[in-house]
PDB file of C-alpha atoms and ligand atoms in Angstrom:
ATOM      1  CA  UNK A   1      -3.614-187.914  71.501  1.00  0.00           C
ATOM      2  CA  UNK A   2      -6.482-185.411  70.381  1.00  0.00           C
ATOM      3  CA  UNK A   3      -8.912-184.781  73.515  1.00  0.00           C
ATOM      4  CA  UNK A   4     -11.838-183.695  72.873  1.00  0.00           C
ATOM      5  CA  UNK A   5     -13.521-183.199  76.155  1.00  0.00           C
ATOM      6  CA  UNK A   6     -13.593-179.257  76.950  1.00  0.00           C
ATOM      7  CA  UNK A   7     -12.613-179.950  80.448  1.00  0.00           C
ATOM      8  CA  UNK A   8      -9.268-181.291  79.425  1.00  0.00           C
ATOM      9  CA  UNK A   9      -8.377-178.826  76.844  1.00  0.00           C
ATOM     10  CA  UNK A  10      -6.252-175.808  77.200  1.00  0.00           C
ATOM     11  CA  UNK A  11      -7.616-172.585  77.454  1.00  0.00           C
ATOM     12  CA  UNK A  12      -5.612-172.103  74.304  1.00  0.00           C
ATOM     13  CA  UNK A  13      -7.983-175.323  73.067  1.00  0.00           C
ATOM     14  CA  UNK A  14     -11.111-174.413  73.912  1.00  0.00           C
ATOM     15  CA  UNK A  15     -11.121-170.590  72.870  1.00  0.00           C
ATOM     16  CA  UNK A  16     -10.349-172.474  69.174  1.00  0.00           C
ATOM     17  CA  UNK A  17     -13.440-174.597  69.529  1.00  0.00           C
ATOM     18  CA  UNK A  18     -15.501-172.210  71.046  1.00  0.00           C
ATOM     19  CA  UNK A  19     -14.398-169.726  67.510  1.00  0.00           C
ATOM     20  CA  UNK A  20     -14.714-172.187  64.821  1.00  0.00           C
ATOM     21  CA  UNK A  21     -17.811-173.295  66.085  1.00  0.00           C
ATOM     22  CA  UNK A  22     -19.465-169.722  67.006  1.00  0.00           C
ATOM     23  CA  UNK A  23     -17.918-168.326  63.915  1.00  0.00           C
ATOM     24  CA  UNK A  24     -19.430-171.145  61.190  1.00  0.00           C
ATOM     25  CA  UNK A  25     -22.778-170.686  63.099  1.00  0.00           C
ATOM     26  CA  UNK A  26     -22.822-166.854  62.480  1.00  0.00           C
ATOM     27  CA  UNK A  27     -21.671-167.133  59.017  1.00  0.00           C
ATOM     28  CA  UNK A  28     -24.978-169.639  58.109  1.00  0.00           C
ATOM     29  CA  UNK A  29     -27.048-166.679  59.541  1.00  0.00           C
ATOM     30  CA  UNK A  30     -29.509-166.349  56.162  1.00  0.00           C
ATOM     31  CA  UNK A  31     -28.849-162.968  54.420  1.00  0.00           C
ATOM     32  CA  UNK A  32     -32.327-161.654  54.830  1.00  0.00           C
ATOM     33  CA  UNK A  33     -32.002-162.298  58.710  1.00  0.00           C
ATOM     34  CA  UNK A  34     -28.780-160.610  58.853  1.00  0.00           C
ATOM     35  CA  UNK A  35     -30.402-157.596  57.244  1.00  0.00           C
ATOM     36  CA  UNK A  36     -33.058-157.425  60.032  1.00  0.00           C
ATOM     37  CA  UNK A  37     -30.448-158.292  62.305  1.00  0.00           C
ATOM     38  CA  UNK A  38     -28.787-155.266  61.550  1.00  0.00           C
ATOM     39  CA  UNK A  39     -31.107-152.838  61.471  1.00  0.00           C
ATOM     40  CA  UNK A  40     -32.126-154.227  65.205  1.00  0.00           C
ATOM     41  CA  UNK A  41     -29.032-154.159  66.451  1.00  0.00           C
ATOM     42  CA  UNK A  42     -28.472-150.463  65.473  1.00  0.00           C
ATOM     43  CA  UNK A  43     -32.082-149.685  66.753  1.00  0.00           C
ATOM     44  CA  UNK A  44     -31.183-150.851  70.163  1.00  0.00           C
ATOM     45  CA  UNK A  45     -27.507-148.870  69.888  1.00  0.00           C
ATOM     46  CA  UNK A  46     -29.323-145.875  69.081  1.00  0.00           C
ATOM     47  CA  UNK A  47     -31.530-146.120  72.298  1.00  0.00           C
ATOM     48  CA  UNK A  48     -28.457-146.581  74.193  1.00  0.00           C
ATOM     49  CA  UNK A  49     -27.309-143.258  72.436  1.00  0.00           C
ATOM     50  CA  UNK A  50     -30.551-141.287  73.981  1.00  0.00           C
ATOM     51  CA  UNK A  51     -30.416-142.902  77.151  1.00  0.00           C
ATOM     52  CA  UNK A  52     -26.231-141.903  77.378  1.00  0.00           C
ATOM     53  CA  UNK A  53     -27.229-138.114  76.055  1.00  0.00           C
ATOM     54  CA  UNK A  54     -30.100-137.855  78.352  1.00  0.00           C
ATOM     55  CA  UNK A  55     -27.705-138.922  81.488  1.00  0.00           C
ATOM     56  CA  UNK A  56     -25.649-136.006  79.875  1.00  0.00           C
ATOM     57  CA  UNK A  57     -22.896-138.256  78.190  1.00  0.00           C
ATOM     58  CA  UNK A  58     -22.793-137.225  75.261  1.00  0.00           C
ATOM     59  CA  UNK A  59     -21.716-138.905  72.583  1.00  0.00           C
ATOM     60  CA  UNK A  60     -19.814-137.350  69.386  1.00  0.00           C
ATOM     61  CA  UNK A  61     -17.183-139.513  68.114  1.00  0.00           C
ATOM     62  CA  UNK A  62     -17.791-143.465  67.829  1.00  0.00           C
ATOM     63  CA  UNK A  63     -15.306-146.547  66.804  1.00  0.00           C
ATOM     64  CA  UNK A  64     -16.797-148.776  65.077  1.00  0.00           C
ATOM     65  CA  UNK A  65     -15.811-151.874  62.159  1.00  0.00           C
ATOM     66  CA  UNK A  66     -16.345-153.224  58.955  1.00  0.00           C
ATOM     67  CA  UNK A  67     -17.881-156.003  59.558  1.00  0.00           C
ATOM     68  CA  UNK A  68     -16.845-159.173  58.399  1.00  0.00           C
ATOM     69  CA  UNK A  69     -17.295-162.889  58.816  1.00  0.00           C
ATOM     70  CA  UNK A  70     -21.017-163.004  59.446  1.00  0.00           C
ATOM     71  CA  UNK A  71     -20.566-160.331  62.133  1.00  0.00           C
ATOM     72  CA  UNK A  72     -23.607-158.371  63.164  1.00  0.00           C
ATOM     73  CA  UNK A  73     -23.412-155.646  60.713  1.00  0.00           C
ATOM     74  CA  UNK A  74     -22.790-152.646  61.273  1.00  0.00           C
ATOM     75  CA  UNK A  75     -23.343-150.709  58.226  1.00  0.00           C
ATOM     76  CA  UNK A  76     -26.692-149.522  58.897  1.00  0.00           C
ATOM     77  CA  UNK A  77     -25.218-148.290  62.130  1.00  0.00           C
ATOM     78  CA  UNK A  78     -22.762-145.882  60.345  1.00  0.00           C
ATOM     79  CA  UNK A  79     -24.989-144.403  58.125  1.00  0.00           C
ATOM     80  CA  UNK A  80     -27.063-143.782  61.524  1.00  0.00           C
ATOM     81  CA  UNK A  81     -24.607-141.956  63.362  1.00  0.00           C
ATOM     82  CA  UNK A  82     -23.293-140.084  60.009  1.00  0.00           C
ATOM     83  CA  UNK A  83     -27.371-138.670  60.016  1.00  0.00           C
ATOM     84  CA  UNK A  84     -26.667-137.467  63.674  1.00  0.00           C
ATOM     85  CA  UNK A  85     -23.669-135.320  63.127  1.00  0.00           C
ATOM     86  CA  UNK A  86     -21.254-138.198  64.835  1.00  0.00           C
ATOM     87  CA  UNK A  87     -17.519-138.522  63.742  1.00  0.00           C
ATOM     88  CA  UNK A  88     -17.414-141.900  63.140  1.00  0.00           C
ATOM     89  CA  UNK A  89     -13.822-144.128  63.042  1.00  0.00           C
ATOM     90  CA  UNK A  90     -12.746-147.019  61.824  1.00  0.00           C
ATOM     91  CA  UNK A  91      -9.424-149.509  62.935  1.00  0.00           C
ATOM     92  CA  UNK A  92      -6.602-150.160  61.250  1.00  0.00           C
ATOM     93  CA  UNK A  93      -3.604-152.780  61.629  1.00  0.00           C
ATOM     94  CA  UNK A  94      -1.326-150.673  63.216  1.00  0.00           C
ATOM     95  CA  UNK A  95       1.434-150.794  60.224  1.00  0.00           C
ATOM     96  CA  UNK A  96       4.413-151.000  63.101  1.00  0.00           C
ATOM     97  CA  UNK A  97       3.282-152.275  66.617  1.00  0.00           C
ATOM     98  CA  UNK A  98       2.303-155.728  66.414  1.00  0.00           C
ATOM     99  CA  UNK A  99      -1.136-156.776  67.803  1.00  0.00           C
ATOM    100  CA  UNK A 100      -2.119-152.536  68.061  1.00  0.00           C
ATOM    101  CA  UNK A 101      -5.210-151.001  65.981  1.00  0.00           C
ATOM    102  CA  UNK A 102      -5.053-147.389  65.077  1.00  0.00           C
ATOM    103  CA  UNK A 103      -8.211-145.487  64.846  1.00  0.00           C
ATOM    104  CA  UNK A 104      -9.141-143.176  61.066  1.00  0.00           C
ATOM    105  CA  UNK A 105     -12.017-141.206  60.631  1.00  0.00           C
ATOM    106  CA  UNK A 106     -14.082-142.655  58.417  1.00  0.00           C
ATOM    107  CA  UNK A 107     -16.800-140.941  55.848  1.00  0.00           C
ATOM    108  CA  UNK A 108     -18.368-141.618  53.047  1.00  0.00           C
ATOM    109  CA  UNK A 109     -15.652-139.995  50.834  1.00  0.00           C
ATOM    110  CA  UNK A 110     -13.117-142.070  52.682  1.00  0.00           C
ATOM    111  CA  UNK A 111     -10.899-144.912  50.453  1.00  0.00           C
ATOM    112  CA  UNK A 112     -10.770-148.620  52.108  1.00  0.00           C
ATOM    113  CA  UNK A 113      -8.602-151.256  50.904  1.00  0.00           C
ATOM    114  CA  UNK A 114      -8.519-154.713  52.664  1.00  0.00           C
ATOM    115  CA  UNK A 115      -5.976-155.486  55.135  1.00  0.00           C
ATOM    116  CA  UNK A 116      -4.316-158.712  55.785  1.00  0.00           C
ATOM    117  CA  UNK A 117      -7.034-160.306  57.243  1.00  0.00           C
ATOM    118  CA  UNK A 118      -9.058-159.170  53.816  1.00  0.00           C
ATOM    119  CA  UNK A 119     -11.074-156.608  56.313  1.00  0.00           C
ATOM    120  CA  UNK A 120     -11.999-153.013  54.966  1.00  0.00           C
ATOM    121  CA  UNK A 121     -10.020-150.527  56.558  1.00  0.00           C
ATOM    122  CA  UNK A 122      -8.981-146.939  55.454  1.00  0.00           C
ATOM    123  CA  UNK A 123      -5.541-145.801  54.174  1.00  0.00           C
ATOM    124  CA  UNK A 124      -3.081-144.938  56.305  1.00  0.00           C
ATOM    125  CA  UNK A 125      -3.312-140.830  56.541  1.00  0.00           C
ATOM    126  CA  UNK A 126      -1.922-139.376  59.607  1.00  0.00           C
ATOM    127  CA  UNK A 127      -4.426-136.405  58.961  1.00  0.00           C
ATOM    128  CA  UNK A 128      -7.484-138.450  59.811  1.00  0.00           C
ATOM    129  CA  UNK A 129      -5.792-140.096  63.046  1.00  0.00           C
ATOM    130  CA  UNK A 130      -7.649-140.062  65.741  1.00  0.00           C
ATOM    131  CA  UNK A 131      -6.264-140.470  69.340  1.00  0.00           C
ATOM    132  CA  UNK A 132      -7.943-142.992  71.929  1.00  0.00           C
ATOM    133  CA  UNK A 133      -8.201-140.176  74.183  1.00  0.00           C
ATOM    134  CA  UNK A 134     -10.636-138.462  71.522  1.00  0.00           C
ATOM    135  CA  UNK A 135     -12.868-141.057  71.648  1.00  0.00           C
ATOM    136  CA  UNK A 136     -15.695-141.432  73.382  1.00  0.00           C
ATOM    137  CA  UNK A 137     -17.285-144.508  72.738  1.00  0.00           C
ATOM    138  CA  UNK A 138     -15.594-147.936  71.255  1.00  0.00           C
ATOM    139  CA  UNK A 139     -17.666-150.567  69.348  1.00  0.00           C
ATOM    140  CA  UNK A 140     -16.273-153.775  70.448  1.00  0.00           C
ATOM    141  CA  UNK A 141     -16.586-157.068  67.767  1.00  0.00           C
ATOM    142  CA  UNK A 142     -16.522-160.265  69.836  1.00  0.00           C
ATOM    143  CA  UNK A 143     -17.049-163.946  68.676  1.00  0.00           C
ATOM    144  CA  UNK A 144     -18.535-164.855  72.242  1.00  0.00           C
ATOM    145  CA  UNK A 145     -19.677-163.286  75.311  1.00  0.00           C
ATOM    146  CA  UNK A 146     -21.229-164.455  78.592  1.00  0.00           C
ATOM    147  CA  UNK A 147     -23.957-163.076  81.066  1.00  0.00           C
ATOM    148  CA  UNK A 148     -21.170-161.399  83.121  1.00  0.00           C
ATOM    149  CA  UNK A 149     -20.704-158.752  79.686  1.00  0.00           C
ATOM    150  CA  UNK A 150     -16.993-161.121  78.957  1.00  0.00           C
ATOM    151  CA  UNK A 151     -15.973-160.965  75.480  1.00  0.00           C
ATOM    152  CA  UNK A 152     -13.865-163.677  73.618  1.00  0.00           C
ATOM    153  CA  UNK A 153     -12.807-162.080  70.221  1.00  0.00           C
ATOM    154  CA  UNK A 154     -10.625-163.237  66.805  1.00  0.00           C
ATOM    155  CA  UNK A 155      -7.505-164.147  69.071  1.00  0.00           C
ATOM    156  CA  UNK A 156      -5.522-161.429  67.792  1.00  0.00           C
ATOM    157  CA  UNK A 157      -5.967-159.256  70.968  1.00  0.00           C
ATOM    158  CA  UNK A 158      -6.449-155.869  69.134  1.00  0.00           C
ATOM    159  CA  UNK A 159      -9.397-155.414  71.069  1.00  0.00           C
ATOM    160  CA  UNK A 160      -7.983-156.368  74.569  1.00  0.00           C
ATOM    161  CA  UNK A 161      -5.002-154.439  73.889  1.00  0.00           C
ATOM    162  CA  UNK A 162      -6.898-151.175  73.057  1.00  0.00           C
ATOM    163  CA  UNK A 163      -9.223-151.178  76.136  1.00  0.00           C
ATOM    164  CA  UNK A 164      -6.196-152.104  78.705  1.00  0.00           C
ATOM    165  CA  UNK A 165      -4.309-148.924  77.191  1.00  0.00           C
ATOM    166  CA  UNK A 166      -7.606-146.733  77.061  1.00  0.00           C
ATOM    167  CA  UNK A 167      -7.932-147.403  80.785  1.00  0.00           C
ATOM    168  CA  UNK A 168      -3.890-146.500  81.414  1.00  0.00           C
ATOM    169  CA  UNK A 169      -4.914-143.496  79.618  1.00  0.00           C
ATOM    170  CA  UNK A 170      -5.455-140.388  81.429  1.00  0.00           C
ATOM    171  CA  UNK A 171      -8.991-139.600  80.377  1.00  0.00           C
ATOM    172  CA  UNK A 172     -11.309-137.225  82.596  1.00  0.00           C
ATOM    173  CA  UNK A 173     -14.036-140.333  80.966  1.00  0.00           C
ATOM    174  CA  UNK A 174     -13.522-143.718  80.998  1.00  0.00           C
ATOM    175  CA  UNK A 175     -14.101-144.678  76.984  1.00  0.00           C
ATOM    176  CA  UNK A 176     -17.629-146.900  76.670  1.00  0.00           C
ATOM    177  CA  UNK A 177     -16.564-149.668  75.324  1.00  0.00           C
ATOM    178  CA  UNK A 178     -19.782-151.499  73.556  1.00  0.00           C
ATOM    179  CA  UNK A 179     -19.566-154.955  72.355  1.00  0.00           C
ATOM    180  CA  UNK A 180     -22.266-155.499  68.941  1.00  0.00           C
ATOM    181  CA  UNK A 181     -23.382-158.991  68.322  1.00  0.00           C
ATOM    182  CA  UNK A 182     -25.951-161.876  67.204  1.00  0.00           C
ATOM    183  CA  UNK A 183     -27.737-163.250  69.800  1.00  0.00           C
ATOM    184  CA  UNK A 184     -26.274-166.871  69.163  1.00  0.00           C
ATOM    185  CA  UNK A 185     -22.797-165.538  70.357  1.00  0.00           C
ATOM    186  CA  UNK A 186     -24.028-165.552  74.103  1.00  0.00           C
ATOM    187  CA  UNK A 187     -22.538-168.558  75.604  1.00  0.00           C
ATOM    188  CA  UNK A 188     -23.150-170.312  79.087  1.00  0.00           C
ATOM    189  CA  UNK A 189     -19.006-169.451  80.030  1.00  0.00           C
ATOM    190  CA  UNK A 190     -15.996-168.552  78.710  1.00  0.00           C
ATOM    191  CA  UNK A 191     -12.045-169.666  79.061  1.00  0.00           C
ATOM    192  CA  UNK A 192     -11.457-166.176  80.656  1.00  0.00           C
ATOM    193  CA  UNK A 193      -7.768-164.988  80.762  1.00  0.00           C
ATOM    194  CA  UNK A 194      -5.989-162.589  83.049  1.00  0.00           C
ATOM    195  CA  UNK A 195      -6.013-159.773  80.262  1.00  0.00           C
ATOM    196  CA  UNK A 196      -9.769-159.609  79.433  1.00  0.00           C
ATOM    197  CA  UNK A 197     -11.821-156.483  80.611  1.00  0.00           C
ATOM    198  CA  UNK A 198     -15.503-157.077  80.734  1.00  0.00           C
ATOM    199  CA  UNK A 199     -17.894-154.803  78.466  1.00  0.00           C
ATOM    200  CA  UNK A 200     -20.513-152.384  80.130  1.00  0.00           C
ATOM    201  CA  UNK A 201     -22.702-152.829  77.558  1.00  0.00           C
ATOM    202  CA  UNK A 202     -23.480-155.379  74.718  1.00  0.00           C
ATOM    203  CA  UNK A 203     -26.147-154.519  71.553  1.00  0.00           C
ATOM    204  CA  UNK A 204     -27.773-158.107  70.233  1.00  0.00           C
ATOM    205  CA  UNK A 205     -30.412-157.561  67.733  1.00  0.00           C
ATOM    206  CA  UNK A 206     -33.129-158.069  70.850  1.00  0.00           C
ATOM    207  CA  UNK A 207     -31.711-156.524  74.040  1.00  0.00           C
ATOM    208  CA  UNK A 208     -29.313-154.438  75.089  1.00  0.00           C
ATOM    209  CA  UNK A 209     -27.339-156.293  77.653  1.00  0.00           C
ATOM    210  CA  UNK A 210     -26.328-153.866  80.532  1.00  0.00           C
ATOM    211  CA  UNK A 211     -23.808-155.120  83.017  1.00  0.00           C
ATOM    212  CA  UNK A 212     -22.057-153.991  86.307  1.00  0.00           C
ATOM    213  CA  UNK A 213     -18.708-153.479  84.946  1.00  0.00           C
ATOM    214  CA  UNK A 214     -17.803-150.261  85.207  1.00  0.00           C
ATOM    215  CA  UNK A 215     -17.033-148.188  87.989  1.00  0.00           C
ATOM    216  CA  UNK A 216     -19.468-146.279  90.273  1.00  0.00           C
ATOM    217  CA  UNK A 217     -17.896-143.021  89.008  1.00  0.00           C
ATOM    218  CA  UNK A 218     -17.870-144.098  85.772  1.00  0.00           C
ATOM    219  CA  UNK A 219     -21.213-145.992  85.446  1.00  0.00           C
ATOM    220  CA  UNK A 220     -24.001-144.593  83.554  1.00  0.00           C
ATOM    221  CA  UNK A 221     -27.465-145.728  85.353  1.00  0.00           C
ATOM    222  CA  UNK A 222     -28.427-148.944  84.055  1.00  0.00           C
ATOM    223  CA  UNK A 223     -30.405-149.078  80.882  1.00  0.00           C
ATOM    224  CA  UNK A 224     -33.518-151.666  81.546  1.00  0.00           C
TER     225      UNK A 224
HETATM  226  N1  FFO B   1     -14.730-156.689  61.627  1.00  0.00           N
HETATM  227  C1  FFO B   1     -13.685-156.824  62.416  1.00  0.00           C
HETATM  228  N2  FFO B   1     -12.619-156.051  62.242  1.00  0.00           N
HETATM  229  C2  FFO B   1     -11.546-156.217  63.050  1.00  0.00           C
HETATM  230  C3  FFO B   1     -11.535-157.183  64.074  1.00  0.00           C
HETATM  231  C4  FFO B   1     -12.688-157.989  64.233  1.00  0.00           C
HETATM  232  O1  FFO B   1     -12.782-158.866  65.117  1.00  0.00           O
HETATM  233  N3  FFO B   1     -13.730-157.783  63.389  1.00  0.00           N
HETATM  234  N4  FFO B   1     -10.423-157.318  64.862  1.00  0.00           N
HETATM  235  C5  FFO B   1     -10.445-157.775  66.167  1.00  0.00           C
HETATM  236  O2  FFO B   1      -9.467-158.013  66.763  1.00  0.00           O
HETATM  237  C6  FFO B   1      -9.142-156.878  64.306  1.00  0.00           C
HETATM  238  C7  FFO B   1      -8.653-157.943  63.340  1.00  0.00           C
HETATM  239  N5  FFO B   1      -8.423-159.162  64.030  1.00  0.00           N
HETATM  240  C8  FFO B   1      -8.472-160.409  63.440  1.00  0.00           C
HETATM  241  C9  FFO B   1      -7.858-161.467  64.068  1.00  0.00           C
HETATM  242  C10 FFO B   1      -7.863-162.712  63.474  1.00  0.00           C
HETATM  243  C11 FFO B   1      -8.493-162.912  62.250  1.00  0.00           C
HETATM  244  C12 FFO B   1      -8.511-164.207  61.535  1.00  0.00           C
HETATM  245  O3  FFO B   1      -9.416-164.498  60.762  1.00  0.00           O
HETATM  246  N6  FFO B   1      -7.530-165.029  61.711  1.00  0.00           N
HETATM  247  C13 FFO B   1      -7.469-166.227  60.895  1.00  0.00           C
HETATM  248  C14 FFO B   1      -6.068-166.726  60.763  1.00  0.00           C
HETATM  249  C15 FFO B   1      -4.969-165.726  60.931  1.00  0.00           C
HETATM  250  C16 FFO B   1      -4.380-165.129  59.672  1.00  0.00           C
HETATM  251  O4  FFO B   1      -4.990-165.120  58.598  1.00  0.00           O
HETATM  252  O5  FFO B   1      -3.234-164.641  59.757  1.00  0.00           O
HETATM  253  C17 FFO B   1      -8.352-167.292  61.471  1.00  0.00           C
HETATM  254  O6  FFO B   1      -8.669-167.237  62.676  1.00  0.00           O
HETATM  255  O7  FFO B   1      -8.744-168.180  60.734  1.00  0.00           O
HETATM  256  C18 FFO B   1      -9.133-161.859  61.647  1.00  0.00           C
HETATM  257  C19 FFO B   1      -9.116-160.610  62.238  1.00  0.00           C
HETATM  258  C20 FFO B   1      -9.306-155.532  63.658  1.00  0.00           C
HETATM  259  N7  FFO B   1     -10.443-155.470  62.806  1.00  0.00           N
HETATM  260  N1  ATP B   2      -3.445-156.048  77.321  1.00  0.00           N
HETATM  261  C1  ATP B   2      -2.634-156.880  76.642  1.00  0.00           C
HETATM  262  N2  ATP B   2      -1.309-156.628  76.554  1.00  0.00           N
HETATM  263  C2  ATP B   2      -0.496-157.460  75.888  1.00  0.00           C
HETATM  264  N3  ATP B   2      -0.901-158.592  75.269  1.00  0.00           N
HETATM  265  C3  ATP B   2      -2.196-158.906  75.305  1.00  0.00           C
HETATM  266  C4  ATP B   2      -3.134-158.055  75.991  1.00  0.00           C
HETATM  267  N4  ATP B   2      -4.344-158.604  75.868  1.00  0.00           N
HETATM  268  C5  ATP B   2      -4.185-159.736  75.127  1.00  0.00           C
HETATM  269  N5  ATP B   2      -2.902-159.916  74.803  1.00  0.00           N
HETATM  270  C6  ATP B   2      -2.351-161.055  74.010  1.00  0.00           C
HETATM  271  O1  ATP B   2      -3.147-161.246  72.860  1.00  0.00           O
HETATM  272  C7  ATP B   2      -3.283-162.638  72.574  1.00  0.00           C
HETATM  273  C8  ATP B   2      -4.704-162.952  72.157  1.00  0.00           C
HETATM  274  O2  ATP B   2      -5.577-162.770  73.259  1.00  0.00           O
HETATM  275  P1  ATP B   2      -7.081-163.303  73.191  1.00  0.00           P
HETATM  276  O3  ATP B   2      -7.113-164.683  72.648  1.00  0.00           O
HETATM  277  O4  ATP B   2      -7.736-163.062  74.512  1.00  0.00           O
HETATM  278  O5  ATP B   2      -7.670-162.298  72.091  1.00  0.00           O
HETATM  279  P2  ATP B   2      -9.168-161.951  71.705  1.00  0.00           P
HETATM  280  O6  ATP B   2      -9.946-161.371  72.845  1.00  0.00           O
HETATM  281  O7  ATP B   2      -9.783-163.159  71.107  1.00  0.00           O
HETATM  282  O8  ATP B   2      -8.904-160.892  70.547  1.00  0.00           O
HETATM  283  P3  ATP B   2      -9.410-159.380  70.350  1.00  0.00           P
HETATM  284  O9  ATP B   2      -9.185-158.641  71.644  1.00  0.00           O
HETATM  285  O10 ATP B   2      -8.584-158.861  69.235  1.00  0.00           O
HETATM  286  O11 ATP B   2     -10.828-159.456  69.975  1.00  0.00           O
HETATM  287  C9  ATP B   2      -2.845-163.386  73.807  1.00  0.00           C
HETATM  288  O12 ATP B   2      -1.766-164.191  73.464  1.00  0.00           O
HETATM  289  C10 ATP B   2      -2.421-162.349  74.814  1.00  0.00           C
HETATM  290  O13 ATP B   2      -1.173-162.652  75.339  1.00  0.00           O
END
């Protein structure tokens, strides 16, 4: 028997609800209004920038996406941080570790062919690794999030995977992890799991969201 009340569904069920029905909504975002959407979104990611360099983080080498499935894009973005002198890097499927992303520098010169999930993502050149420890700041896709800065992403756990072994890491920084998103992907709550590691920061189109998730050492002052 098919329920179809959230409160009886696995977490496994309602993550898949939650998805489809996030993802389809972001998808019928109008062109035009992504377009804006974009250019907001990097507008208030490049205030975050200031307000980071000004506290005296700064920031020179970003992760960021190709952004797919009605995703907030973030192509404006790049081209932003490529006029301000920042190395910018994109994920790939790592080809051996299942459920792992490696990180490639990624410029305008740089060849992208489409992975298995049909997103961009450069060729594999062990010249343009770079290592988690080099970076300093991770965006973070998401499908969902919550007021608490939660993310629920694709299901693959790439993301979750990535922050959990950039915090084992022995960095003298904690890497800023970011999340970028449409405003419509805020949700009321998420099914959290034990493995999910709240985001600092999230960039929507009209706010940046600033939350208390990081730790007091670690913790740039809140951006209002
Ligand atoms: N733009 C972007 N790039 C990204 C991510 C992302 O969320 N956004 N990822 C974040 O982790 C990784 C890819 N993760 C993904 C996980 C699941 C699916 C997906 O569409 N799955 C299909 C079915 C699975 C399949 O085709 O094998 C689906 O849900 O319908 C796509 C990407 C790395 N690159
Ligand atoms: N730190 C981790 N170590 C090992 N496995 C993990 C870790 N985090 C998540 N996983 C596994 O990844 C799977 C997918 O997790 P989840 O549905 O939370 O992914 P997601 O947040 O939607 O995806 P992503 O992080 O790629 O955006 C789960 O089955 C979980 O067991």
């Amino acid at each position: 028997m098919t329920h179809t009340n959230s409160s009886s569904q696995t977490r496994d069920g309602r993550c898949k609800t939650l998805r489809q029905a996030i993802r389809h909504a972001r998808r019928a975002i109008p062109e035009a209004e992504q377009h804006v959407a974009a250019l907001k979104g990097c507008e208030q990611f490049l205030t975050l920038l200031d307000e980071l360099s000004a506290q005296g983080r700064a920031i020179k080498t970003v992760a960021l996406y190709f952004s797919c499935d009605g995703e907030l894009d973030t192509a404006p973005l790049i081209e932003a941080l490529w006029q301000r002198g920042i190395t910018t890097c994109l994920p790939i499927i790592h080809p051996f570790a299942p459920g792992r992303l490696l990180f490639l520098r990624y410029q305008l010169s740089s060849q992208l062919h489409a992975n298995r999930f049909g997103i961009p993502e450069p060729r594999l050149d062990i010249r343009t690794l770079v290592p988690l420890a080099e970076l300093d700041l991770i965006l973070t896709p998401l499908v969902a999030f919550d007021a608490q800065g939660n993310r629920m992403g694709m299901g693959g756990g790439f993301y979750d995977r990535t922050l959990a072994a950039a915090q084992q890491s022995a960095r003298t920084v904690p890497l800023l992890a970011v999340g970028f998103a449409h405003t419509l992907q805020l949700v009321d709550s998420l099914p959290l799991a034990p493995w999910d590691i709240p985001l600092p920061f999230i960039v929507t189109p009209d706010k940046l969201h600033s939350f208390n998730t990081l730790t007091a050492e670690s913790c740039p002052k809140k951006v209002v």
